[in-house]
Each structure stands twice: as structure tokens, then as C-alpha cells.
Amino acid sequence: MIFVAAVTIASCGGGGTTPATVDAPPDSPAATDDPNSTDIPPRGEDLLMPWLAAGHYKSWTCEPAPHAQVYPSNHGDNLACNNSILHTAPAGIGNYPLDAASVKELYAFDDVTLVGYSVSRKITDDLGDGWYWFEAKDGKTTDGMATEPAKVCTACHQCAPRDFTYAIAP
Ligand code: HEC
């Protein structure tokens, strides 16, 4: 089904090339955050954690089972789900559509114990990083756009083959 072009990104950051500039767009006031949406994750820990617990994303297009992280990922064992907007995006290059989103369940090595979540959602049609990033793991939360603290996410995701996203929507 989906995944992952790890081979094509091996040069990013590893070959002495300068990574693409990451823009830092402001949070988009136009983007909506509906806690009852089944397809679009709301932003912000207070809305997003209960939304994740409700499990709406489990009806998205998901990997069949948790797997070890794929280079250059540092996510640990995980299982990713893509919403219909990401999943049905036309193949090619360029930005994904607004509100394309992924939820990644993060697992302990037993592939059974859920230890957190990573979430990405396309918020602005920016040529640089137009994504909202969220991660909750080991009692630590990362929540925001390309500015701190989500810079840690974009620093690696800018190496992805298309629009900061490693998932390959068919
Ligand atoms: C060191 C590199 C690296 C860092 C840092 C990183 N990621 Fe990822 N991420 C990956 C790779 C590689 C994949 C796909 C393969 C995998 O998950 O094993 C991925 C997949 C994802 C996915 C599934 C959608 C996609 O792009 O494939 C989400 C959601 C995600 N990451 C969110 C985050 C968030 C949020 C942060 C910051 C808190 C973050 N990531 C930090 C490398 C990274």
C-alpha cells in the first residue's frame, strides 16, 4: 500500500549538501480545528490528545502492523495511518493538499505497548514547511509549526522525497 522511499533520501544531510530552507509560516487562522472531525486532526494538545484516544484515525488507510523504524527515522517501532486527503492526493511532485494528515502510533519494542503518537497535518500551502507537527512520547510533547519546538521534526522531514512527507500516497 503506502510506504517508504528511504533509499532516495540517503543523501539528504549525509552528503554534505545544504538542506532546503525551511520557512516558518504563521499558524493559519483559516484552518479549522473540529474536535469531532473523523478525517482531520485538530491542533493543540488539549484537543488532539482526546481526539487521538477516540481512535478516528484507525479507520484511515493504515499500515497492517507495527514495524521497526525506517531509515532515517528516529520514531522507533511504529504504525502509520494516512487520512483520505493524503491517501487520495494525486501522485507527482509538489505540495500535498491542505488538511492532508498522518497519525503515527509509536510502540515499544514489543510492538504491543503504545508509547505515544506523532501527527502531521498540512496547514498552509507554503512552499517550505506548511505542516503542523505534534508528538507525545515519554511524557514529552512537541506541538507547533516549523518554529521551535517542531524544528526538530522539520530538520529531518525536509529530507523526505515530497513535501516533508515520507508516506507515499498511491
Ligand atoms: C531523524 C529523522 C526524523 C525526525 C527527527 C522526525 N521524523 Fe517523522 N518520520 C521520519 C521517517 C523516516 C518517517 C517514515 C518512516 C518511519 O516512520 O519509520 C517518518 C514518518 C512520520 C509520520 C508519518 C507521515 C510521514 O511523513 O511519513 C509522521 C506523522 C511523523 N513522522 C511525525 C513527526 C513529528 C511530529 C516529528 C517531530 C516531533 C518527527 N516526525 C520527527 C523521520 C523523522
mmCIF file of N, CA, C and O and ligand atoms in Angstrom, residues 3-4 6 9 63 67-76 78 80-82 86 101-104 117-121 131-136 140-143 149-157 160 162-168, ligand 1:
data_model
loop_
_atom_site.group_PDB
_atom_site.id
_atom_site.type_symbol
_atom_site.label_atom_id
_atom_site.label_comp_id
_atom_site.label_asym_id
_atom_site.label_seq_id
_atom_site.Cartn_x
_atom_site.Cartn_y
_atom_site.Cartn_z
ATOM 1 N N PHE A 3 4.227 3.035 1.536
ATOM 2 C CA PHE A 3 5.483 3.446 2.091
ATOM 3 C C PHE A 3 6.709 3.282 1.241
ATOM 4 O O PHE A 3 6.577 3.007 0.068
ATOM 5 N N VAL A 4 7.798 3.410 1.535
ATOM 6 C CA VAL A 4 8.642 4.493 2.035
ATOM 7 C C VAL A 4 9.887 4.527 1.190
ATOM 8 O O VAL A 4 10.481 3.482 0.948
ATOM 9 N N ALA A 6 13.047 5.278 1.497
ATOM 10 C CA ALA A 6 14.214 5.603 2.327
ATOM 11 C C ALA A 6 15.490 5.729 1.496
ATOM 12 O O ALA A 6 16.357 6.534 1.790
ATOM 13 N N ILE A 9 16.454 9.180 -0.085
ATOM 14 C CA ILE A 9 16.735 10.318 0.768
ATOM 15 C C ILE A 9 18.071 10.186 1.480
ATOM 16 O O ILE A 9 18.437 11.025 2.262
ATOM 17 N N GLU A 63 -0.967 1.217 7.854
ATOM 18 C CA GLU A 63 -0.079 0.074 7.686
ATOM 19 C C GLU A 63 -0.682 -1.111 8.442
ATOM 20 O O GLU A 63 -1.345 -0.935 9.454
ATOM 21 N N HIS A 67 5.964 -1.757 12.798
ATOM 22 C CA HIS A 67 7.226 -2.201 12.191
ATOM 23 C C HIS A 67 8.361 -1.365 12.783
ATOM 24 O O HIS A 67 8.122 -0.293 13.347
ATOM 25 N N ALA A 68 9.590 -1.842 12.606
ATOM 26 C CA ALA A 68 10.746 -1.075 13.061
ATOM 27 C C ALA A 68 10.838 0.220 12.265
ATOM 28 O O ALA A 68 10.352 0.310 11.134
ATOM 29 N N GLN A 69 11.460 1.212 12.853
ATOM 30 C CA GLN A 69 11.642 2.481 12.143
ATOM 31 C C GLN A 69 12.423 2.265 10.858
ATOM 32 O O GLN A 69 13.258 1.375 10.755
ATOM 33 N N VAL A 70 12.138 3.103 9.863
ATOM 34 C CA VAL A 70 12.800 3.003 8.566
ATOM 35 C C VAL A 70 13.749 4.190 8.433
ATOM 36 O O VAL A 70 13.357 5.339 8.647
ATOM 37 N N TYR A 71 15.006 3.922 8.086
ATOM 38 C CA TYR A 71 16.000 4.974 7.966
ATOM 39 C C TYR A 71 15.471 6.128 7.132
ATOM 40 O O TYR A 71 14.893 5.884 6.074
ATOM 41 N N PRO A 72 15.682 7.406 7.486
ATOM 42 C CA PRO A 72 16.429 7.896 8.650
ATOM 43 C C PRO A 72 15.540 8.180 9.861
ATOM 44 O O PRO A 72 15.829 9.051 10.662
ATOM 45 N N SER A 73 14.454 7.459 9.990
ATOM 46 C CA SER A 73 13.508 7.713 11.071
ATOM 47 C C SER A 73 14.125 7.483 12.443
ATOM 48 O O SER A 73 14.943 6.591 12.623
ATOM 49 N N ASN A 74 13.694 8.280 13.404
ATOM 50 C CA ASN A 74 14.047 8.019 14.801
ATOM 51 C C ASN A 74 12.790 7.748 15.622
ATOM 52 O O ASN A 74 12.776 7.938 16.818
ATOM 53 N N HIS A 75 11.735 7.312 14.924
ATOM 54 C CA HIS A 75 10.445 7.163 15.599
ATOM 55 C C HIS A 75 10.334 5.895 16.429
ATOM 56 O O HIS A 75 9.390 5.748 17.180
ATOM 57 N N GLY A 76 11.294 4.980 16.302
ATOM 58 C CA GLY A 76 11.116 3.695 16.968
ATOM 59 C C GLY A 76 10.051 2.891 16.231
ATOM 60 O O GLY A 76 9.568 3.284 15.160
ATOM 61 N N ASN A 78 6.702 1.603 14.922
ATOM 62 C CA ASN A 78 5.548 2.464 14.686
ATOM 63 C C ASN A 78 4.611 1.881 13.653
ATOM 64 O O ASN A 78 4.946 0.948 12.925
ATOM 65 N N ALA A 80 1.775 3.707 10.880
ATOM 66 C CA ALA A 80 1.270 4.988 10.383
ATOM 67 C C ALA A 80 -0.058 4.819 9.661
ATOM 68 O O ALA A 80 -0.295 3.816 8.994
ATOM 69 N N CYS A 81 -0.911 5.818 9.821
ATOM 70 C CA CYS A 81 -2.192 5.893 9.117
ATOM 71 C C CYS A 81 -2.262 7.230 8.376
ATOM 72 O O CYS A 81 -1.891 8.258 8.935
ATOM 73 N N ASN A 82 -2.750 7.210 7.148
ATOM 74 C CA ASN A 82 -2.894 8.431 6.350
ATOM 75 C C ASN A 82 -4.373 8.732 6.140
ATOM 76 O O ASN A 82 -5.147 7.829 5.810
ATOM 77 N N LEU A 86 -4.636 12.802 2.204
ATOM 78 C CA LEU A 86 -3.271 12.405 1.834
ATOM 79 C C LEU A 86 -3.292 11.169 0.941
ATOM 80 O O LEU A 86 -2.595 11.091 -0.070
ATOM 81 N N ALA A 101 -3.131 14.558 6.242
ATOM 82 C CA ALA A 101 -2.637 14.305 7.602
ATOM 83 C C ALA A 101 -2.241 12.845 7.787
ATOM 84 O O ALA A 101 -2.762 11.953 7.113
ATOM 85 N N SER A 102 -1.304 12.648 8.713
ATOM 86 C CA SER A 102 -0.900 11.301 9.135
ATOM 87 C C SER A 102 -0.897 11.229 10.653
ATOM 88 O O SER A 102 -0.558 12.207 11.323
ATOM 89 N N VAL A 103 -1.253 10.071 11.157
ATOM 90 C CA VAL A 103 -1.059 9.766 12.577
ATOM 91 C C VAL A 103 -0.162 8.537 12.636
ATOM 92 O O VAL A 103 -0.412 7.544 11.955
ATOM 93 N N LYS A 104 0.870 8.657 13.441
ATOM 94 C CA LYS A 104 1.780 7.533 13.629
ATOM 95 C C LYS A 104 1.657 7.069 15.074
ATOM 96 O O LYS A 104 1.902 7.844 15.996
ATOM 97 N N TYR A 117 2.333 9.139 20.180
ATOM 98 C CA TYR A 117 1.806 9.429 18.848
ATOM 99 C C TYR A 117 2.648 10.524 18.205
ATOM 100 O O TYR A 117 3.094 11.454 18.885
ATOM 101 N N SER A 118 2.803 10.415 16.877
ATOM 102 C CA SER A 118 3.283 11.548 16.083
ATOM 103 C C SER A 118 2.203 11.890 15.074
ATOM 104 O O SER A 118 1.558 10.994 14.525
ATOM 105 N N VAL A 119 2.009 13.189 14.844
ATOM 106 C CA VAL A 119 0.955 13.640 13.938
ATOM 107 C C VAL A 119 1.516 14.723 13.026
ATOM 108 O O VAL A 119 2.302 15.574 13.460
ATOM 109 N N SER A 120 1.142 14.690 11.753
ATOM 110 C CA SER A 120 1.434 15.808 10.855
ATOM 111 C C SER A 120 0.156 16.178 10.110
ATOM 112 O O SER A 120 -0.649 15.306 9.802
ATOM 113 N N ARG A 121 -0.027 17.491 9.872
ATOM 114 C CA ARG A 121 -1.214 17.950 9.150
ATOM 115 C C ARG A 121 -0.844 19.169 8.319
ATOM 116 O O ARG A 121 -0.274 20.139 8.843
ATOM 117 N N TRP A 131 3.404 22.488 7.432
ATOM 118 C CA TRP A 131 2.781 21.441 8.244
ATOM 119 C C TRP A 131 2.692 21.840 9.718
ATOM 120 O O TRP A 131 3.568 22.514 10.252
ATOM 121 N N TYR A 132 1.647 21.360 10.329
ATOM 122 C CA TYR A 132 1.544 21.343 11.788
ATOM 123 C C TYR A 132 2.098 20.001 12.277
ATOM 124 O O TYR A 132 1.780 18.955 11.717
ATOM 125 N N TRP A 133 2.922 20.052 13.306
ATOM 126 C CA TRP A 133 3.585 18.853 13.842
ATOM 127 C C TRP A 133 3.202 18.653 15.292
ATOM 128 O O TRP A 133 3.182 19.607 16.070
ATOM 129 N N PHE A 134 2.965 17.410 15.655
ATOM 130 C CA PHE A 134 2.662 17.102 17.058
ATOM 131 C C PHE A 134 3.256 15.747 17.403
ATOM 132 O O PHE A 134 3.185 14.802 16.628
ATOM 133 N N GLU A 135 3.836 15.670 18.578
ATOM 134 C CA GLU A 135 4.288 14.370 19.074
ATOM 135 C C GLU A 135 4.135 14.326 20.588
ATOM 136 O O GLU A 135 4.476 15.293 21.276
ATOM 137 N N ALA A 136 3.613 13.230 21.074
ATOM 138 C CA ALA A 136 3.564 12.982 22.520
ATOM 139 C C ALA A 136 4.220 11.642 22.770
ATOM 140 O O ALA A 136 3.776 10.609 22.259
ATOM 141 N N LYS A 140 6.770 13.710 27.024
ATOM 142 C CA LYS A 140 7.234 14.936 26.410
ATOM 143 C C LYS A 140 6.339 15.246 25.207
ATOM 144 O O LYS A 140 5.991 14.348 24.449
ATOM 145 N N THR A 141 6.001 16.532 25.044
ATOM 146 C CA THR A 141 5.133 16.923 23.949
ATOM 147 C C THR A 141 5.822 17.932 23.049
ATOM 148 O O THR A 141 6.437 18.879 23.525
ATOM 149 N N THR A 142 5.730 17.700 21.742
ATOM 150 C CA THR A 142 6.185 18.654 20.738
ATOM 151 C C THR A 142 4.952 19.105 19.977
ATOM 152 O O THR A 142 4.186 18.270 19.517
ATOM 153 N N ASP A 143 4.745 20.389 19.841
ATOM 154 C CA ASP A 143 3.464 20.886 19.353
ATOM 155 C C ASP A 143 3.685 22.209 18.644
ATOM 156 O O ASP A 143 4.034 23.195 19.285
ATOM 157 N N PRO A 149 9.033 24.321 18.950
ATOM 158 C CA PRO A 149 9.945 23.205 19.075
ATOM 159 C C PRO A 149 9.871 22.223 17.899
ATOM 160 O O PRO A 149 10.635 21.268 17.885
ATOM 161 N N ALA A 150 8.997 22.480 16.925
ATOM 162 C CA ALA A 150 8.803 21.483 15.871
ATOM 163 C C ALA A 150 9.939 21.484 14.852
ATOM 164 O O ALA A 150 9.953 20.677 13.940
ATOM 165 N N LYS A 151 10.898 22.389 15.030
ATOM 166 C CA LYS A 151 12.081 22.389 14.167
ATOM 167 C C LYS A 151 12.757 21.026 14.150
ATOM 168 O O LYS A 151 13.326 20.603 13.149
ATOM 169 N N VAL A 152 12.681 20.337 15.267
ATOM 170 C CA VAL A 152 13.289 19.009 15.356
ATOM 171 C C VAL A 152 12.635 18.057 14.360
ATOM 172 O O VAL A 152 13.289 17.174 13.810
ATOM 173 N N CYS A 153 11.353 18.252 14.100
ATOM 174 C CA CYS A 153 10.659 17.400 13.129
ATOM 175 C C CYS A 153 11.043 17.787 11.704
ATOM 176 O O CYS A 153 11.376 16.935 10.886
ATOM 177 N N THR A 154 10.989 19.091 11.412
ATOM 178 C CA THR A 154 11.238 19.521 10.034
ATOM 179 C C THR A 154 12.696 19.327 9.647
ATOM 180 O O THR A 154 12.996 19.119 8.478
ATOM 181 N N ALA A 155 13.590 19.375 10.609
ATOM 182 C CA ALA A 155 15.008 19.167 10.301
ATOM 183 C C ALA A 155 15.218 17.836 9.598
ATOM 184 O O ALA A 155 16.078 17.703 8.738
ATOM 185 N N CYS A 156 14.434 16.855 9.950
ATOM 186 C CA CYS A 156 14.561 15.543 9.318
ATOM 187 C C CYS A 156 13.553 15.379 8.180
ATOM 188 O O CYS A 156 13.876 14.860 7.128
ATOM 189 N N HIS A 157 12.340 15.846 8.390
ATOM 190 C CA HIS A 157 11.309 15.655 7.361
ATOM 191 C C HIS A 157 11.579 16.461 6.102
ATOM 192 O O HIS A 157 11.028 16.154 5.045
ATOM 193 N N ALA A 160 12.536 14.352 3.195
ATOM 194 C CA ALA A 160 11.586 13.415 2.580
ATOM 195 C C ALA A 160 11.450 13.698 1.088
ATOM 196 O O ALA A 160 11.676 14.817 0.629
ATOM 197 N N ARG A 162 8.950 14.107 -0.842
ATOM 198 C CA ARG A 162 7.929 15.058 -1.296
ATOM 199 C C ARG A 162 7.299 15.795 -0.113
ATOM 200 O O ARG A 162 6.734 15.168 0.776
ATOM 201 N N ASP A 163 7.385 17.098 -0.139
ATOM 202 C CA ASP A 163 6.643 17.965 0.789
ATOM 203 C C ASP A 163 6.722 17.487 2.240
ATOM 204 O O ASP A 163 5.704 17.353 2.918
ATOM 205 N N PHE A 164 7.933 17.225 2.696
ATOM 206 C CA PHE A 164 8.166 16.929 4.112
ATOM 207 C C PHE A 164 7.482 15.642 4.572
ATOM 208 O O PHE A 164 7.323 15.416 5.761
ATOM 209 N N THR A 165 7.072 14.803 3.630
ATOM 210 C CA THR A 165 6.286 13.625 3.975
ATOM 211 C C THR A 165 6.927 12.377 3.390
ATOM 212 O O THR A 165 7.220 12.329 2.207
ATOM 213 N N TYR A 166 7.133 11.388 4.241
ATOM 214 C CA TYR A 166 7.750 10.149 3.787
ATOM 215 C C TYR A 166 6.724 9.186 3.219
ATOM 216 O O TYR A 166 7.055 8.354 2.386
ATOM 217 N N ALA A 167 5.472 9.266 3.687
ATOM 218 C CA ALA A 167 4.439 8.371 3.183
ATOM 219 C C ALA A 167 4.242 8.618 1.700
ATOM 220 O O ALA A 167 4.218 9.755 1.257
ATOM 221 N N ILE A 168 4.085 7.547 0.930
ATOM 222 C CA ILE A 168 3.858 7.706 -0.494
ATOM 223 C C ILE A 168 2.397 7.376 -0.777
ATOM 224 O O ILE A 168 1.979 6.229 -0.698
HETATM 225 C C1 HEC B 1 15.573 11.717 12.265
HETATM 226 C C2 HEC B 1 14.501 11.849 11.318
HETATM 227 C C3 HEC B 1 13.087 12.191 11.795
HETATM 228 C C4 HEC B 1 12.698 13.051 12.790
HETATM 229 C C5 HEC B 1 13.546 13.893 13.719
HETATM 230 C C6 HEC B 1 11.245 13.028 12.797
HETATM 231 N N1 HEC B 1 10.779 12.163 11.841
HETATM 232 FE FE1 HEC B 1 8.826 11.736 11.440
HETATM 233 N N2 HEC B 1 9.401 10.323 10.073
HETATM 234 C C7 HEC B 1 10.696 10.065 9.682
HETATM 235 C C8 HEC B 1 10.710 8.979 8.705
HETATM 236 C C9 HEC B 1 11.933 8.413 8.004
HETATM 237 C C10 HEC B 1 9.365 8.570 8.546
HETATM 238 C C11 HEC B 1 8.830 7.393 7.697
HETATM 239 C C12 HEC B 1 9.435 6.058 8.128
HETATM 240 C C13 HEC B 1 9.242 5.684 9.584
HETATM 241 O O1 HEC B 1 8.417 6.240 10.236
HETATM 242 O O2 HEC B 1 9.895 4.787 10.111
HETATM 243 C C14 HEC B 1 8.569 9.478 9.380
HETATM 244 C C15 HEC B 1 7.203 9.473 9.441
HETATM 245 C C16 HEC B 1 6.422 10.378 10.146
HETATM 246 C C17 HEC B 1 4.978 10.473 10.085
HETATM 247 C C18 HEC B 1 4.085 9.681 9.126
HETATM 248 C C19 HEC B 1 3.926 10.561 7.857
HETATM 249 C C20 HEC B 1 5.181 10.593 7.031
HETATM 250 O O3 HEC B 1 5.765 11.681 6.840
HETATM 251 O O4 HEC B 1 5.593 9.511 6.580
HETATM 252 C C21 HEC B 1 4.602 11.434 10.962
HETATM 253 C C22 HEC B 1 3.180 11.882 11.271
HETATM 254 C C23 HEC B 1 5.788 11.960 11.579
HETATM 255 N N3 HEC B 1 6.890 11.303 11.046
HETATM 256 C C24 HEC B 1 5.797 12.987 12.513
HETATM 257 C C25 HEC B 1 6.952 13.513 13.092
HETATM 258 C C26 HEC B 1 6.963 14.524 14.128
HETATM 259 C C27 HEC B 1 5.734 15.179 14.706
HETATM 260 C C28 HEC B 1 8.274 14.762 14.459
HETATM 261 C C29 HEC B 1 8.840 15.723 15.488
HETATM 262 C C30 HEC B 1 8.368 15.598 16.847
HETATM 263 C C31 HEC B 1 9.086 13.870 13.620
HETATM 264 N N4 HEC B 1 8.247 13.150 12.804
HETATM 265 C C32 HEC B 1 10.466 13.783 13.671
HETATM 266 C C33 HEC B 1 11.825 10.710 10.146
HETATM 267 C C34 HEC B 1 11.862 11.629 11.197
#
